[in-house]
Coordinates of C-alpha atoms in Angstrom, one line a residue:
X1 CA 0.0 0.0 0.0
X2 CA 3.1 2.8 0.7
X3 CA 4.1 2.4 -2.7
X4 CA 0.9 3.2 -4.3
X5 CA 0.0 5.9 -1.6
X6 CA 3.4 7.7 -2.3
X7 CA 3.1 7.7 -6.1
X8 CA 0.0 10.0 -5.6
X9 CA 1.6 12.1 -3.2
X10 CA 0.5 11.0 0.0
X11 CA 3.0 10.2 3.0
X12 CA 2.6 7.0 4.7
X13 CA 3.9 6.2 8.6
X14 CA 3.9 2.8 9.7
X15 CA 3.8 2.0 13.5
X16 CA 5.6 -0.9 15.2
X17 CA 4.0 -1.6 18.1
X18 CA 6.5 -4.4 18.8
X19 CA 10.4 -3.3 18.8
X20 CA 10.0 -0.5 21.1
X21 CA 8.5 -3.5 23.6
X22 CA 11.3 -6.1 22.5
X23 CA 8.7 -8.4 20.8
X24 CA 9.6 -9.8 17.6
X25 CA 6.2 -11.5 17.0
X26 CA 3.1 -11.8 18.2
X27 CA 1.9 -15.1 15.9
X28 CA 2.4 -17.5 18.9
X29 CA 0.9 -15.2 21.6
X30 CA -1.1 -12.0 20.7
X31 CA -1.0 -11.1 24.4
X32 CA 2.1 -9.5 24.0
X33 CA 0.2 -6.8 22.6
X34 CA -2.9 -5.9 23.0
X35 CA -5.3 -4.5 21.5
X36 CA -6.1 -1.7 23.7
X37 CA -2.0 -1.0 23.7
X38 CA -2.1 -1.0 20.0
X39 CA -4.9 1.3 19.6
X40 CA -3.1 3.6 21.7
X41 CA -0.1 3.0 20.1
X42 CA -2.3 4.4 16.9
X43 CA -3.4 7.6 18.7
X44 CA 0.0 8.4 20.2
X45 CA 1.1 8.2 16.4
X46 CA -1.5 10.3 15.5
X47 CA -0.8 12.8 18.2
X48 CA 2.9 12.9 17.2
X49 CA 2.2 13.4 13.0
X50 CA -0.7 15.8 13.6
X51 CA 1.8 18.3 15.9
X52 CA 4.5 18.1 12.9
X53 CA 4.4 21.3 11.2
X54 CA 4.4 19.9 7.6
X55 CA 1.8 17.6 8.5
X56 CA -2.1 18.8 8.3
X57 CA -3.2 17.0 11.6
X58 CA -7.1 17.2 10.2
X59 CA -6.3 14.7 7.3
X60 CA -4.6 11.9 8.8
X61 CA -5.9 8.6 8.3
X62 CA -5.8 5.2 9.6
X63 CA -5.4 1.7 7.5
X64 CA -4.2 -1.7 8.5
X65 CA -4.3 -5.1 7.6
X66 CA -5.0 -7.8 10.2
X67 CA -5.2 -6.9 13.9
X68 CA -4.1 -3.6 12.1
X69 CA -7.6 -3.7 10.8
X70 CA -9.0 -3.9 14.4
X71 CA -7.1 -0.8 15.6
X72 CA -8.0 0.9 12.5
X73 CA -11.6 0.1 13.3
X74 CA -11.3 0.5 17.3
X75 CA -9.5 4.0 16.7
X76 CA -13.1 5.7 15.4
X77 CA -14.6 4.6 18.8
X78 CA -15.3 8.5 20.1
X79 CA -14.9 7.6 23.5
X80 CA -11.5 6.0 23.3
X81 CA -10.1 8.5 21.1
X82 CA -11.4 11.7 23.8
X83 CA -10.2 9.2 26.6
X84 CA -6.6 9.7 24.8
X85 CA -6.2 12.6 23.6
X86 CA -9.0 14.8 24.3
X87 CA -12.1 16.3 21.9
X88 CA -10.5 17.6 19.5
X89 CA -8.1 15.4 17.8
X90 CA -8.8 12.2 16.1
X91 CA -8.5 10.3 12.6
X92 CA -10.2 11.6 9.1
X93 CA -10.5 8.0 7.6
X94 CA -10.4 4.8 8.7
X95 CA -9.6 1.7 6.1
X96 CA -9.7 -1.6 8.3
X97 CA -8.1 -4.1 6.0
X98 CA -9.8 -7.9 6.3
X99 CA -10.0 -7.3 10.4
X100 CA -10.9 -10.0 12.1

């Protein structure tokens, strides 16, 4: 998906939820993770693009494939996202790819 995103002008940022933990995988044992830590994980990253000054904080979107799909889809939930980072900041799209 970067590739194609890039080609028409649109930066991409991909999150690891699992280097900064010291987890190489998760396939054996998605506790590791979860999916609460992931979805903050996704607003932190949010938080972080939306104060760079080349970044237009009102158009950043969310995709992800997998349990990415989830946090996409868990990172609209209004109540979450104000528990986080406050009213007035959240995603302007969501693409949750094939969650499960």
């Amino acid at each position: 998906m970067v590739p194609a995103l890039l080609r028409e002008g649109i930066g991409s940022f991909i999150a690891d939820c699992y280097r900064g933990r010291g987890i190489g995988s998760t396939a054996s044992d998605r506790r590791k993770v979860s999916k609460a830590a992931r979805t903050v994980d996704a607003l932190m990253a949010l938080e972080a693009l939306a104060a760079h000054p080349k970044i237009d904080g009102n158009r950043v979107g969310i995709a992800g494939y997998s349990f990415g799909g989830i946090v996409s889809y868990e990172s609209a939930d209004r109540r979450t996202v104000e528990t986080v980072l406050g009213p007035d900041q959240q995603f302007a799209a969501h693409l949750p790819v094939y969650p499960s």
